[in-house]
CSV table of C-alpha atoms and ligand atoms in Angstrom, one decimal:
chain,number,residue,atom,x,y,z
A,1,MET,CA,9.0,-45.9,1.3
A,2,THR,CA,6.8,-42.8,0.6
A,3,ALA,CA,6.1,-41.8,-3.1
A,4,ILE,CA,6.5,-38.5,-3.5
A,5,LEU,CA,3.6,-36.9,-5.9
A,6,ARG,CA,5.2,-33.9,-7.5
A,7,GLY,CA,2.4,-31.4,-8.3
A,8,ASP,CA,4.7,-29.3,-10.4
A,9,LEU,CA,5.2,-32.1,-12.9
A,10,VAL,CA,1.4,-33.0,-13.0
A,11,ALA,CA,0.7,-29.4,-13.3
A,12,ARG,CA,3.0,-29.3,-16.6
A,13,GLU,CA,0.9,-32.0,-18.0
A,14,LEU,CA,-2.3,-30.3,-17.3
A,15,ASP,CA,-0.8,-27.1,-18.9
A,16,ASP,CA,0.3,-29.0,-22.1
A,17,ALA,CA,-3.8,-29.9,-22.4
A,18,THR,CA,-4.7,-26.4,-21.8
A,19,ARG,CA,-2.2,-25.1,-24.1
A,20,ILE,CA,-4.0,-27.3,-27.0
A,21,GLU,CA,-7.4,-26.2,-25.6
A,22,VAL,CA,-6.4,-22.4,-26.2
A,23,GLU,CA,-5.2,-23.3,-29.6
A,24,ARG,CA,-8.6,-24.8,-30.5
A,25,LEU,CA,-10.3,-21.7,-28.9
A,26,ARG,CA,-8.3,-19.4,-31.1
A,27,ALA,CA,-9.3,-21.4,-34.2
A,28,ASP,CA,-12.9,-20.8,-33.3
A,29,GLY,CA,-12.2,-17.1,-32.8
A,30,ILE,CA,-11.8,-16.8,-29.1
A,31,ASP,CA,-8.9,-15.4,-27.5
A,32,PRO,CA,-8.9,-16.7,-23.9
A,33,SER,CA,-8.4,-14.0,-21.8
A,34,LEU,CA,-8.1,-13.8,-17.8
A,35,ALA,CA,-8.5,-10.5,-15.8
A,36,VAL,CA,-6.5,-10.6,-12.4
A,37,VAL,CA,-7.4,-7.7,-9.9
A,38,LEU,CA,-5.1,-7.0,-7.2
A,39,VAL,CA,-5.7,-4.5,-4.5
A,40,GLY,CA,-2.9,-3.2,-2.4
A,41,GLU,CA,0.7,-4.3,-2.1
A,42,ASP,CA,0.5,-7.6,-0.3
A,43,PRO,CA,4.0,-9.3,-1.1
A,44,ALA,CA,2.8,-13.0,-1.3
A,45,SER,CA,-0.2,-11.6,-3.6
A,46,GLU,CA,2.7,-10.2,-5.7
A,47,ILE,CA,4.2,-13.4,-6.0
A,48,TYR,CA,1.0,-15.5,-6.8
A,49,VAL,CA,-0.1,-12.9,-9.3
A,50,ARG,CA,3.3,-13.0,-11.3
A,51,ARG,CA,3.3,-16.9,-11.1
A,52,LYS,CA,-0.1,-16.6,-12.4
A,53,ARG,CA,0.6,-14.4,-15.6
A,54,LEU,CA,3.6,-16.2,-16.4
A,55,ALA,CA,1.8,-19.5,-16.4
A,56,ALA,CA,-1.1,-17.8,-18.3
A,57,GLU,CA,1.3,-16.5,-21.0
A,58,ALA,CA,3.1,-19.9,-21.2
A,59,VAL,CA,-0.2,-21.7,-22.5
A,60,GLY,CA,-1.2,-18.6,-24.4
A,61,ILE,CA,-4.0,-17.1,-22.3
A,62,ARG,CA,-4.2,-13.4,-22.3
A,63,SER,CA,-3.6,-12.2,-18.8
A,64,ILE,CA,-4.8,-8.7,-18.0
A,65,GLU,CA,-3.9,-7.4,-14.4
A,66,HIS,CA,-5.8,-4.3,-12.8
A,67,ARG,CA,-3.8,-2.8,-10.0
A,68,LEU,CA,-5.5,-0.9,-7.4
A,69,GLY,CA,-4.2,0.9,-4.3
A,70,ALA,CA,-4.4,-0.4,-0.7
A,71,ALA,CA,-7.1,2.5,-0.2
A,72,THR,CA,-9.6,1.7,-3.0
A,73,SER,CA,-12.9,1.8,-1.8
A,74,GLN,CA,-15.4,-1.4,-2.3
A,75,GLN,CA,-17.6,0.8,-4.4
A,76,SER,CA,-14.8,1.5,-7.0
A,77,LEU,CA,-13.8,-2.5,-6.8
A,78,LEU,CA,-17.3,-3.2,-7.5
A,79,ALA,CA,-17.5,-0.8,-10.6
A,80,LEU,CA,-14.2,-2.3,-12.1
A,81,ILE,CA,-16.1,-5.7,-11.8
A,82,ALA,CA,-19.3,-4.6,-13.4
A,83,THR,CA,-16.8,-3.4,-16.3
A,84,LEU,CA,-15.1,-6.8,-16.5
A,85,ASN,CA,-18.4,-8.8,-16.3
A,86,ALA,CA,-19.8,-6.7,-19.2
A,87,ASP,CA,-16.4,-7.2,-21.3
A,88,PRO,CA,-17.1,-9.9,-23.9
A,89,GLY,CA,-13.1,-10.1,-24.4
A,90,ILE,CA,-12.8,-11.2,-20.6
A,91,HIS,CA,-13.6,-14.9,-19.9
A,92,GLY,CA,-12.2,-15.3,-16.4
A,93,ILE,CA,-12.1,-12.8,-13.6
A,94,LEU,CA,-10.1,-13.4,-10.6
A,95,VAL,CA,-9.7,-11.0,-7.4
A,96,GLN,CA,-6.8,-11.8,-5.5
A,97,LEU,CA,-7.4,-12.4,-1.8
A,98,PRO,CA,-6.8,-11.2,0.6
A,99,LEU,CA,-8.4,-7.9,0.4
A,100,PRO,CA,-7.7,-5.0,2.4
A,101,PRO,CA,-10.1,-4.6,5.4
A,102,GLN,CA,-12.5,-1.8,4.1
A,103,ILE,CA,-13.6,-4.1,1.7
A,104,ALA,CA,-16.1,-7.2,2.2
A,105,SER,CA,-14.7,-10.2,0.2
A,106,ASP,CA,-17.9,-12.0,0.0
A,107,GLU,CA,-19.6,-9.0,-1.6
A,108,VAL,CA,-16.8,-8.6,-4.1
A,109,LEU,CA,-16.7,-12.4,-4.9
A,110,GLY,CA,-20.5,-12.4,-5.2
A,111,ALA,CA,-20.2,-9.5,-7.5
A,112,ILE,CA,-18.2,-11.7,-10.3
A,113,THR,CA,-20.4,-12.9,-12.9
A,114,PRO,CA,-20.6,-16.9,-12.0
A,115,HIS,CA,-19.6,-17.9,-15.7
A,116,LYS,CA,-16.3,-15.7,-15.4
A,117,ASP,CA,-15.7,-16.7,-11.5
A,118,VAL,CA,-12.7,-18.9,-12.3
A,119,ASP,CA,-11.8,-19.2,-8.7
A,120,GLY,CA,-15.1,-20.9,-8.2
A,121,PHE,CA,-15.9,-18.9,-5.1
A,122,HIS,CA,-19.5,-17.3,-6.2
A,123,PRO,CA,-22.1,-18.8,-4.3
A,124,VAL,CA,-23.8,-20.0,-7.7
A,125,ASN,CA,-20.7,-22.3,-8.3
A,126,VAL,CA,-20.7,-23.2,-4.6
A,127,GLY,CA,-24.2,-24.3,-4.9
A,128,ARG,CA,-23.4,-26.3,-8.1
A,129,LEU,CA,-20.4,-27.9,-6.6
A,130,SER,CA,-22.5,-29.2,-3.7
A,131,THR,CA,-25.4,-30.4,-6.0
A,132,GLY,CA,-23.0,-32.0,-8.2
A,133,THR,CA,-24.5,-30.0,-11.3
A,134,GLY,CA,-21.5,-28.5,-13.3
A,135,GLY,CA,-20.2,-24.9,-12.5
A,136,LEU,CA,-16.5,-23.7,-12.0
A,137,ILE,CA,-14.6,-25.9,-9.3
A,138,PRO,CA,-12.2,-24.2,-7.0
A,139,CYS,CA,-8.4,-24.3,-8.2
A,140,THR,CA,-6.9,-26.0,-5.2
A,141,PRO,CA,-9.7,-28.4,-4.4
A,142,LEU,CA,-9.7,-29.6,-7.9
A,143,GLY,CA,-5.9,-29.8,-8.0
A,144,CYS,CA,-6.1,-31.8,-5.0
A,145,MET,CA,-8.4,-34.1,-7.0
A,146,LEU,CA,-6.4,-34.5,-10.1
A,147,LEU,CA,-3.4,-35.3,-7.8
A,148,LEU,CA,-5.5,-38.1,-6.1
A,149,ASP,CA,-6.7,-39.4,-9.3
A,150,ARG,CA,-3.0,-40.2,-10.1
A,151,VAL,CA,-2.8,-42.6,-7.2
A,152,ILE,CA,-6.4,-43.9,-6.7
A,153,ALA,CA,-8.4,-45.7,-9.1
A,154,ASP,CA,-11.5,-46.5,-6.7
A,155,PHE,CA,-12.4,-44.0,-4.0
A,156,ARG,CA,-15.6,-45.7,-3.2
A,157,GLY,CA,-15.9,-46.4,0.6
A,158,LEU,CA,-12.4,-44.8,1.3
A,159,LYS,CA,-12.2,-42.8,4.5
A,160,ALA,CA,-11.0,-39.4,3.8
A,161,VAL,CA,-10.2,-36.7,6.6
A,162,VAL,CA,-10.1,-33.1,5.6
A,163,ILE,CA,-8.4,-31.1,8.1
A,164,GLY,CA,-9.5,-27.5,7.7
A,165,LYS,CA,-13.0,-25.8,6.8
A,166,SER,CA,-12.2,-22.9,4.7
A,167,ASN,CA,-14.7,-21.9,2.0
A,168,ILE,CA,-11.5,-21.8,-0.5
A,169,VAL,CA,-10.3,-25.5,0.1
A,170,GLY,CA,-11.6,-27.3,3.0
A,171,LYS,CA,-15.5,-27.3,2.2
A,172,PRO,CA,-15.1,-27.6,-1.3
A,173,VAL,CA,-12.5,-30.4,-1.4
A,174,ALA,CA,-14.7,-32.5,1.2
A,175,MET,CA,-17.6,-31.8,-1.5
A,176,LEU,CA,-15.4,-33.4,-4.1
A,177,LEU,CA,-14.3,-36.2,-2.2
A,178,LEU,CA,-18.0,-37.0,-1.2
A,179,GLU,CA,-19.0,-36.9,-4.9
A,180,ARG,CA,-16.5,-39.8,-5.5
A,181,GLU,CA,-18.2,-41.6,-2.5
A,182,CYS,CA,-15.4,-41.4,0.1
A,183,THR,CA,-16.8,-41.3,3.6
A,184,VAL,CA,-15.7,-37.9,4.7
A,185,THR,CA,-14.7,-36.4,8.0
A,186,ILE,CA,-14.3,-32.6,7.8
A,187,THR,CA,-12.3,-31.3,10.8
A,188,HIS,CA,-10.5,-28.4,11.9
A,189,ILE,CA,-7.6,-27.3,14.5
A,190,HIS,CA,-10.3,-27.2,17.3
A,191,THR,CA,-11.5,-30.8,16.6
A,192,ARG,CA,-11.3,-32.9,19.7
A,193,GLY,CA,-9.3,-36.2,19.0
A,194,LEU,CA,-7.9,-35.0,15.9
A,195,PRO,CA,-5.1,-37.1,15.9
A,196,GLU,CA,-7.3,-40.3,16.3
A,197,ILE,CA,-9.5,-39.0,13.6
A,198,ALA,CA,-6.6,-38.7,11.4
A,199,ARG,CA,-5.2,-42.2,12.0
A,200,THR,CA,-8.5,-43.7,10.6
A,201,ALA,CA,-8.1,-42.1,7.3
A,202,ASP,CA,-7.2,-43.7,3.8
A,203,ILE,CA,-6.5,-40.1,2.7
A,204,ILE,CA,-5.8,-37.0,4.5
A,205,VAL,CA,-5.9,-33.7,2.9
A,206,ALA,CA,-4.3,-31.1,5.4
A,207,ALA,CA,-5.5,-27.6,4.8
A,208,ALA,CA,-5.4,-25.9,8.1
A,209,GLY,CA,-2.7,-23.5,7.6
A,210,SER,CA,-0.7,-24.8,10.6
A,211,PRO,CA,2.9,-25.8,10.0
A,212,GLY,CA,3.7,-29.3,10.8
A,213,LEU,CA,0.4,-30.0,12.3
A,214,VAL,CA,0.2,-33.6,11.1
A,215,ARG,CA,2.5,-35.7,12.8
A,216,GLY,CA,3.6,-39.1,11.7
A,217,ASP,CA,1.7,-40.8,14.6
A,218,TRP,CA,-1.6,-39.2,13.0
A,219,VAL,CA,-1.0,-41.2,9.7
A,220,LYS,CA,-1.8,-44.8,9.3
A,221,PRO,CA,0.9,-46.8,7.4
A,222,GLY,CA,-0.3,-46.6,3.8
A,223,ALA,CA,-2.2,-43.4,3.9
A,224,VAL,CA,-2.2,-40.8,1.0
A,225,LEU,CA,-1.4,-37.2,2.1
A,226,ILE,CA,-2.3,-34.1,0.1
A,227,ASP,CA,-0.5,-31.2,1.8
A,228,VAL,CA,-2.3,-27.9,0.8
A,229,GLY,CA,-0.5,-26.2,3.5
A,230,ILE,CA,1.7,-23.0,2.5
A,231,ASN,CA,3.2,-21.6,5.8
A,232,ARG,CA,5.9,-19.2,5.4
A,233,ILE,CA,8.1,-19.6,8.4
A,234,ALA,CA,11.4,-18.0,9.5
A,235,ARG,CA,14.5,-20.3,9.7
A,236,GLU,CA,17.0,-19.9,12.2
A,237,ASP,CA,19.4,-18.2,9.5
A,238,GLY,CA,16.4,-15.6,9.1
A,239,LYS,CA,15.5,-16.9,5.9
A,240,THR,CA,11.9,-17.3,4.9
A,241,VAL,CA,11.1,-20.9,3.9
A,242,ILE,CA,7.8,-22.3,3.0
A,243,VAL,CA,6.7,-25.3,4.9
A,244,GLY,CA,3.5,-27.6,4.8
A,245,ASP,CA,0.9,-28.7,7.3
A,246,VAL,CA,2.4,-32.0,7.3
A,247,ALA,CA,5.4,-33.2,9.4
A,248,ALA,CA,6.9,-34.7,6.2
A,249,ASN,CA,9.8,-36.0,7.8
A,250,GLU,CA,7.8,-38.1,10.1
A,251,CYS,CA,5.6,-39.8,7.4
A,252,ASP,CA,7.7,-42.1,5.5
A,253,HIS,CA,5.3,-44.8,6.4
A,254,ALA,CA,2.5,-43.0,4.4
A,255,ALA,CA,2.1,-44.5,0.8
A,256,VAL,CA,1.8,-41.0,-1.0
A,257,LEU,CA,2.8,-37.4,-0.1
A,258,THR,CA,2.5,-34.1,-2.0
A,259,PRO,CA,5.5,-31.8,-1.1
A,260,VAL,CA,5.4,-28.4,-0.2
A,261,PRO,CA,6.7,-26.5,-2.4
A,262,ARG,CA,6.0,-28.2,-5.8
A,263,GLY,CA,2.9,-30.0,-4.4
A,264,VAL,CA,-0.5,-28.8,-4.4
A,265,GLY,CA,0.4,-24.8,-5.2
A,266,PRO,CA,1.5,-25.3,-9.0
A,267,MET,CA,-1.6,-27.5,-9.3
A,268,THR,CA,-3.6,-24.3,-8.1
A,269,ILE,CA,-2.6,-22.4,-11.0
A,270,ALA,CA,-2.8,-24.8,-13.5
A,271,CYS,CA,-6.4,-25.3,-12.7
A,272,LEU,CA,-6.9,-21.8,-12.8
A,273,LEU,CA,-5.9,-21.8,-16.2
A,274,ARG,CA,-8.2,-24.8,-16.8
A,275,ASN,CA,-11.1,-23.2,-15.7
A,276,THR,CA,-10.1,-19.9,-17.8
A,277,VAL,CA,-10.4,-22.2,-21.2
A,278,GLN,CA,-13.6,-23.7,-19.6
A,279,ALA,CA,-15.2,-20.4,-19.0
A,280,ALA,CA,-13.8,-19.3,-22.7
A,281,ARG,CA,-15.5,-22.3,-24.1
A,282,LEU,CA,-18.9,-21.2,-22.6
A,283,ALA,CA,-18.6,-17.7,-24.2
A,284,LEU,CA,-18.7,-19.6,-27.4
A,285,ALA,CA,-21.8,-22.0,-26.5
B,301,GUE,N1,-8.6,-15.1,-5.7
B,301,GUE,C1,-7.5,-15.8,-5.2
B,301,GUE,N2,-7.2,-17.0,-5.7
B,301,GUE,C2,-6.6,-17.9,-5.6
B,301,GUE,O1,-6.2,-19.0,-5.9
B,301,GUE,C3,-5.5,-17.5,-4.3
B,301,GUE,C4,-5.7,-16.1,-3.8
B,301,GUE,N3,-6.8,-15.6,-4.1
B,301,GUE,N4,-4.8,-15.9,-3.0
B,301,GUE,C5,-3.6,-16.5,-2.4
B,301,GUE,C6,-3.9,-18.0,-2.7
B,301,GUE,C7,-2.6,-18.5,-2.7
B,301,GUE,N5,-2.5,-19.2,-4.1
B,301,GUE,C8,-1.2,-20.1,-4.5
B,301,GUE,C9,-1.1,-20.0,-5.6
B,301,GUE,C10,0.2,-20.9,-6.3
B,301,GUE,C11,1.3,-21.2,-5.4
B,301,GUE,C12,2.3,-22.1,-5.8
B,301,GUE,O2,2.6,-22.2,-6.8
B,301,GUE,N6,3.2,-22.2,-4.7
B,301,GUE,C13,4.5,-22.8,-5.0
B,301,GUE,C14,5.7,-21.9,-4.2
B,301,GUE,C15,5.5,-20.4,-4.4
B,301,GUE,C16,6.4,-19.8,-3.5
B,301,GUE,O3,7.7,-20.1,-3.8
B,301,GUE,O4,6.0,-19.1,-2.8
B,301,GUE,C17,4.7,-24.1,-4.6
B,301,GUE,O5,3.8,-24.7,-3.7
B,301,GUE,O6,5.3,-25.1,-5.4
B,301,GUE,C18,0.7,-21.0,-3.9
B,301,GUE,C19,-0.4,-20.4,-3.6
B,301,GUE,C20,-3.4,-19.0,-4.7
B,301,GUE,N7,-4.4,-18.0,-4.1
């Protein structure tokens, strides 16, 4: 029988620790503050930005939102980022993705000063992750590792298969698994023989953005499944539901599975808040 690893419950514990850290920072004269920049009116982004604001306020982090129109130029966005970089009262900066087509995301993400880059997407933080030299760790990959820490005591030598090669999840989570001395195979939906490769895994991190991709016969008995997928699909009754990348109903021979929703998603937000207090602590140094 599969153990369901509820990310929303683990996130709540993380938030309790973050709340205490916020109080400590306040006592040291720092009011941890997160600036979230939203460009355009993407409905999913609205949901996530709202969730981030509510979660930040619940732990005492000041959340400031900057909403720009969909036609905003890259230059105007870069000017706002420069202002936020220079503002000593702002400790974390997050520019909600995706951005409208006229804006080059990598230029924008590269413009955020690395010590305020609470997404961990800046090349400096990516480099620090790759070399294991500190820095801010991307929220979803960090959330995956904190969930795995709940069920795995010793990672050394375990076989991990990451499905998905995005800069946001696939590549960084593979690095974190490597740091733990797993043997890591990074795959993607075009990988030939993907089911056979997945079947060798003690740990599967499914981050391909492909609903129900990981079938039951891709999973060896006793494997641990981290489902990062957040796929919105329309049901027969026309309602939109969120499903993961794992065909959960076929995987009751797995040892552990994170559900979608209430799995990795809430951990992403909890780790954003944790990164924000880490960045604020840096401001004290
Ligand atoms: N610069 C940037 N950083 C991000 O971290 C970032 C982003 N842009 N763009 C969009 C993605 C997506 N993302 C999620 C956050 C929380 C949930 C989450 O809490 N999901 C709930 C369900 C939410 C719902 O009902 O839709 C769950 O899985 O239980 C999901 C997805 C952060 N993102």
